[in-house]
Structures are given as structure tokens and as C-alpha cells.
Amino acid sequence: MRHSNPTPDEVRALIDAELHREGPLLPILHAIQHTYDHVPEMALPLIAEALNLTRAEVHGVMSFYHDFRKAPTGRHVVKICRAEACQSMGANALSQAVLDKLGLDWGGTTPDGSVTVEPVYCLGLCACAPAAMVDGKLIGRADAARLSAELEGAA
Amino acid sequence: MKIWVPMDSAAKALGADEVAEAIRAEAEKRGVEVEIARNGTRGMIWLEPLVEVETEAGRMAFGPMSPADVPALFEETHPKALGLTEELDWMKRQTRLTFARCGVTDPLSLAEYEANGGLAGLRRALTMSGEEITDEVKLSGLRGRGGAGFPTGIKWDTVRMAHADRKYIVCNADEGDSGTFADRMIIEGDPFCLIEGMAIAGIGVGATMGYVYLRSEYPDAIAVLSRAIEIARDAGVLGTDVLGSGKAYDMEVRVGAGAYVCGEETSLLNSLEGKRGVVRAKPPLPALEGAFGKPTVVNNVISLATVPVIFEKGAEHYANFGLGRSKGTIPLQIAGNVRHGGLFETAFGMKLGAIVEDLGGGTASGRAVKAVQVGGPLGAYLSPDQFDTPFGYEEFDGQGALIGHAGLVVFDDSADMLGMARFAMEFCAVESCGKCTPCRIGAVRGVETLDRIAAGDAAAIPLLTDLCETMQDGSLCALGGFTPYPVMSALRLFPEEFGAVKEAAE
């Protein structure tokens, strides 16, 4: 789901659906990001109001966690594991090749908005490293050719 | 004809879904009736996707399979036939207590779970008092499998004796350590086992609610466990009347958000409460003031998933395995640059060299083993000179190392150890919660100091050593406190890569 212009009522509905939980802030942020692919700035005061927190507190929580984004990603997201087990199987060379080919740095999105490349620290595929994820699909023993093929298949 | 194809993430990452689809299509083409069942993984990741065909003699294994290998499954012989799964060397040599069902059953079939020993432990626990339950765990000798190795029974007893209107069981499933995947594997392969373990904990200490804090990097595990909890609730295993006992226990999955430090128990609790995942100073212990300020058991997935078998077979049965004060079994996760990567559950005490060379079969690249990092990004590197070390908490401590969550990452001789030390500091700098100075500032200075060393400034080495001592002694939690393990062990084992040899020779 990718709505570009959330309305306050839509966001409030997402917030309300999580309010029955103990400690609902992370579930709320996840729900909003799941819906809009990012957590829009306009959502923060609505969350703060619902949880009786300050906007600064909500911002503080959101910015603490790597997962939550202020802006949407490209249409496709490639995550490449940078952790030790993957490094032992050449993950550094793999990620460099992918980033160079797309002309990106970590976290960057291609100018046409098609691909974002993000680092990830461990997908739990350490016995079939290096590991990557293309639009949610896991790839073990990844190489640059395989990642390109997956991206072309997805496009 | 019944064919098992794993739905474990690692199997899927190696093409299990495509193989399952190819089997379906081939069966249709041949007009053969085939039931495709999805199981967890047996843990032999180098053989994934490992397909099993049920025969009268037992389940026959084939792997690693690709869609092109599928048609031959319907023929007399198959080039990738491995024989009976249970007779494979890797399977026969294990002592599978915690992972007994993983890869054997359909992870979401409660009936198969029960038919294979599931719920027997919970039923027994429901006949026991809280004190008897915690005594049983103490007697088993179970120690926290998350890394610290704290006796689980003592932790439970502290919570049991605390007075409060509400108590919690929190499962730490924030398995962020590279080289570890046991939590993911059992959640995807035998989720009811974790649910049962948490229910026993809840009944034992008087907690009515449990949370599994599960990392967002594990979407499959989140989906499987969430579904398993619904199934367990519908079947009366969870809820206001656990298995008709009149006792209440329920639970929920809580998804993390990509912060490594949230694997530390107090920062996990803050995150669970909806706060920044900042470490809390102890005391108060989480056992007395944990989630939402209430007494809380915080245990790792494997600790909790081991509880059912302890109650099913008895504490003494479990304690009979192991070495010294490291009782029971440990799921070794053999990973990185290794020929036979996977999960191998065995009693404590196996020598490190046997794990790497015998089980792992040496490096995947065929080159010499240079170092093995044990226990994740905060674990020390060990060299082949230390391969005689038996796998146990105290034994590794004696080597200036730790077993952590029992993940082993193998590196061949092309590994850049200065680069790995720098990565450890960089990772700590990125993931530091920022609460204490040695970690927040120290990790940044550590990267800078290692860059100076890399540029040829050997005078920076004593500075690095000093910095590591400060981080180790002054940090509030294991992130800053243990980052020196990989850094200092790399320096100690491979001084020449830090430009220190010339200086030492003079």
C-alpha cells in the first residue's frame, strides 16, 4: 500500500487500532510505516496527542530506531547484510559492486526512484552467506548477478 | 505420496518455494497425487532446500534441490538422494532435546506437536506448585542461552517471590548477533515449543501475560509465531483457562525496529514500553522491576524453548548432559565461511576444533581457517591454536572469550583482522544507545584509533588497549563492555596485521 497523502483521520484510525495494547508506540509507528512506507511528519503530533506525550518524545522514539523512515523508499528495496558472517563470504565486495553499479551510497535511492539500497545487520541466514533481501524476498549465497536478476524480475 | 519441503527462511532463501512449486507442477503433469507438507529446517543448511519423501522405511532426504532436480524425484534413482534423514551423520551425532521436533513436524500443526511430545511438559507443570516448577528448572541446571549464562531457575524464583498485581514473561527474540539463527529456526520450525515454554514460565512465577520481542529482520518468524499464538489460543493452550486448569496465561508478539541494542534486556524492556531503547541501570533487576515496572522474567528464546523438554523428560534427564556447570545441550550455529553450515544441537563439551573442522568441514573457500568468532559481534576471535577449548561457559571464559548465543563464524586466511576490529568498533558506534560515555564516545574514538593504526601509526596501539579497558570496565551494558572482545582478541592473535610486530621485536 502506498498512499502519498495521508489524511489526519486515516492516521488517527491507524493509531486507534493499536491503543488497546500496553506500550503501543512501536506498534503504532510500524502500522503507519506499513501503510505509507514511511512515517510522515504530520503523524507525530497526532500520535503525541493520542498517547499524551510531547512531540519531542515521539520524535525521539522514532529517530532512535533504524527501521522508521521520514521519507518513502524507492519502488524496490535491496537490503544487503553487512554483518560478520556475511563479510566472511565476501559481503563487502558484493555490496560495493551493487552500490557502484547503481551509483549509490548506503541508504540512497536512484534518481528515477526505482531502487533503494539499505544495509541490514543480520537476516539470520549466516550459514548461507552472503545474504540479501529484495522487496522482502530473501536470497542466500547472494551475488551481484543474482541481485540484478531479482531487481529486473521485480521491475 | 507425501513430500516435505522446508518453509524455513534459509531454505526459502535458497529456493525452497520454487522447488515446492516445481514438485506441484511435476506431480500434476504426471498425474501423481502428491501432498506437499511444509516443515522447518533440519538445520543442514548446506543441503537446503532439503526435500524429504515419506516412505515405509522412513523419510528419505534429497538435497540440495533445485527445480531442475524435481522430475527425478518421481523416478527410481536420484542423483541427490542422501538416504534416510535420521541416518545422516549430522543428524545421528546430535542430541536433539530443544530442537527435537524442528524440521520433523508441520510448525503450525498443534496435533503433530502433541503427537511428538508437545504439551506434556505444560500438563505436568499444571499439576505442580510454583515453587516446584522453579525448583525443577533449578535442578535442570539450565542457564540463560542468550549469552550471559545466568541460572534460569534462580531468575524465575526471584520473580515468583516478588509481590505484584501483575507479572510478565518477556522472551528476548531480538537475535541480532551475526552467526546466530537458532531463535529464528525454532520459531519458524517449532513455534509451539516456545509458546509452551513461556506458558510454563508464566504458570510457575504467576505471570499472566507474555511478550515475545521479535526483531523486524525476521518477517517469516513473526508471521509463523503470530499464527501459532492464535492457534494455541483457539485450542485453549493460551487464554484465561490454560488447558482447563483455571489458570490464565496469554501472550503477544512485539516487533522490534532494527536497534541491535534492544537485545540487551533493559533496553528491550524500554522498547517494549514504547520508549527509546536506552539501557537502564541495574538495580533494580528486571526480575523485580521489569516490563511496565512489574516483576518480569526476561529469557532468551532457546532458554524458554528448552523448558518444555525439561518438564516432559524431567530435570535430571536434562542435567545428565553437559560439562561441569554447563548442563544440558547447546544448539551450535556454524556459519560464515564454512563448508557445512547449520545448526547442531549437542551436549556442552565438544572441542572448538572438532566443531569447525569435523562438523563444519573446514572453510567453504577451501583455504585455511584463520579465525573463528564465537558469540556474535561482541564475541572474541579464536585462532586454530585454541581449537582444543571445550565448548562451555567457563572454558571459554578461561580463553578470554565467550560462547554467547553459541554462534560460530568461520573466517579463512583472506580475512582482514584489522578491518574486522574496525568493524566491531564501527558497529558499536552505530548501535550504541548513547546512555553511557565509554560506549557512545569510546566506539567512535576506537574507529579513529584503528584508522591511525591502519595508516601505520603503531604508537596508537597502546591507546587502543587503554580505550578498550575503559570501555570494558566503564560501560553500562554488554554492547560497550564486550566490543573490546573482538578488537583485543584480533590484536592479540594477529599483532602483525596491526603493525605491532616490529615494535615488539625491538
XYZ file of C-alpha atoms in Angstrom, chain A:
155
model
C 0.000 0.000 0.000
C 1.359 3.375 -0.937
C -0.756 6.387 -0.132
C 1.135 9.582 -0.734
C -1.193 11.972 1.062
C -2.478 10.564 4.319
C -5.301 12.470 5.962
C -5.334 13.049 9.719
C -8.387 10.820 10.034
C -6.697 7.930 8.264
C -3.678 8.234 10.535
C -5.881 8.518 13.629
C -7.653 5.312 12.626
C -4.311 3.517 12.470
C -3.354 4.898 15.872
C -6.684 3.977 17.439
C -6.387 0.378 16.247
C -3.256 -0.091 18.388
C -4.319 1.796 21.505
C -5.591 -1.302 23.308
C -2.026 -2.572 23.630
C 0.331 -1.955 26.512
C 3.130 0.321 25.312
C 1.550 0.958 21.900
C 4.046 3.415 20.400
C 6.168 0.977 18.392
C 3.144 -0.893 17.028
C 1.658 2.479 16.004
C 4.820 3.552 14.192
C 5.014 0.166 12.466
C 1.380 0.373 11.383
C 1.835 3.841 9.927
C 5.036 2.916 8.133
C 3.464 -0.277 6.821
C 0.673 1.792 5.296
C 2.619 4.781 3.960
C 6.104 3.281 3.549
C 7.362 5.972 5.920
C 6.192 7.860 8.987
C 5.025 11.245 7.721
C 5.854 14.299 9.798
C 2.148 15.103 10.183
C 1.625 11.839 12.081
C 3.848 12.805 15.001
C 1.553 15.370 16.673
C -1.391 13.006 16.198
C 0.499 10.202 17.937
C 1.666 12.567 20.679
C -1.904 13.661 21.309
C -3.250 10.118 21.428
C -0.568 8.900 23.850
C -0.344 12.054 25.936
C 3.302 12.502 25.028
C 5.183 15.529 23.721
C 6.031 15.707 20.017
C 9.683 15.686 21.047
C 9.208 12.373 22.834
C 7.571 10.788 19.811
C 10.296 12.176 17.559
C 12.886 10.835 19.996
C 11.488 7.341 19.829
C 11.020 7.340 16.071
C 14.536 8.600 15.396
C 16.098 6.077 17.783
C 15.147 3.108 15.618
C 16.778 2.391 12.252
C 13.551 0.994 10.800
C 11.474 4.156 10.832
C 11.856 6.441 7.824
C 10.922 10.067 7.318
C 10.555 9.609 3.551
C 9.410 6.703 1.374
C 11.944 4.378 -0.232
C 12.315 3.738 -3.936
C 9.896 1.341 -5.594
C 12.253 -1.539 -4.870
C 14.347 -2.036 -1.777
C 17.534 -4.072 -1.696
C 18.890 -4.887 1.727
C 22.366 -6.355 1.945
C 23.701 -7.831 5.150
C 26.896 -6.208 6.419
C 27.453 -8.388 9.483
C 30.452 -10.620 10.171
C 29.216 -13.949 8.819
C 28.341 -12.329 5.503
C 31.637 -10.437 5.476
C 33.448 -13.764 5.798
C 31.842 -14.732 2.485
C 32.540 -11.546 0.586
C 29.630 -9.280 1.526
C 31.801 -6.164 1.376
C 32.704 -6.771 -2.268
C 29.092 -7.652 -3.047
C 27.637 -4.508 -1.545
C 30.337 -2.360 -3.143
C 29.540 -3.840 -6.554
C 25.807 -3.218 -6.131
C 26.263 0.315 -4.799
C 28.773 1.186 -7.553
C 26.552 -0.187 -10.276
C 23.604 1.883 -9.088
C 25.806 4.877 -8.233
C 24.514 4.960 -4.661
C 25.745 5.182 -1.110
C 24.084 3.197 1.724
C 20.504 4.333 2.195
C 20.444 6.100 -1.164
C 17.752 5.913 -3.836
C 18.377 6.032 -7.579
C 17.352 9.351 -9.210
C 14.456 7.668 -11.025
C 13.109 6.474 -7.680
C 13.311 2.824 -8.653
C 15.790 1.317 -6.161
C 16.873 2.000 -2.587
C 19.818 0.105 -1.115
C 19.896 -0.297 2.644
C 22.317 -2.050 4.973
C 20.959 -4.707 7.305
C 22.779 -6.284 10.206
C 21.895 -9.950 10.068
C 18.950 -11.675 8.452
C 19.703 -14.940 10.262
C 20.971 -16.557 7.062
C 24.513 -16.823 8.379
C 25.021 -20.409 7.209
C 24.260 -19.461 3.595
C 26.024 -16.111 3.446
C 26.177 -13.564 1.987
C 22.519 -12.725 2.494
C 20.294 -10.128 0.924
C 16.649 -9.228 0.623
C 14.963 -7.804 -2.464
C 11.471 -6.439 -1.787
C 11.008 -8.831 1.102
C 12.311 -11.897 -0.761
C 15.280 -13.498 0.976
C 18.327 -14.503 -1.008
C 21.054 -16.766 0.313
C 24.546 -17.080 -1.189
C 23.796 -13.830 -2.968
C 25.943 -12.424 -5.734
C 25.657 -9.240 -7.773
C 24.271 -11.027 -10.843
C 21.534 -12.691 -8.779
C 20.530 -9.414 -7.159
C 20.381 -7.698 -10.560
C 18.237 -10.522 -11.917
C 15.845 -10.259 -8.955
C 15.582 -6.497 -9.455
C 14.888 -6.903 -13.157
C 12.318 -9.570 -12.382
C 10.642 -7.244 -9.897
C 10.636 -4.265 -12.249
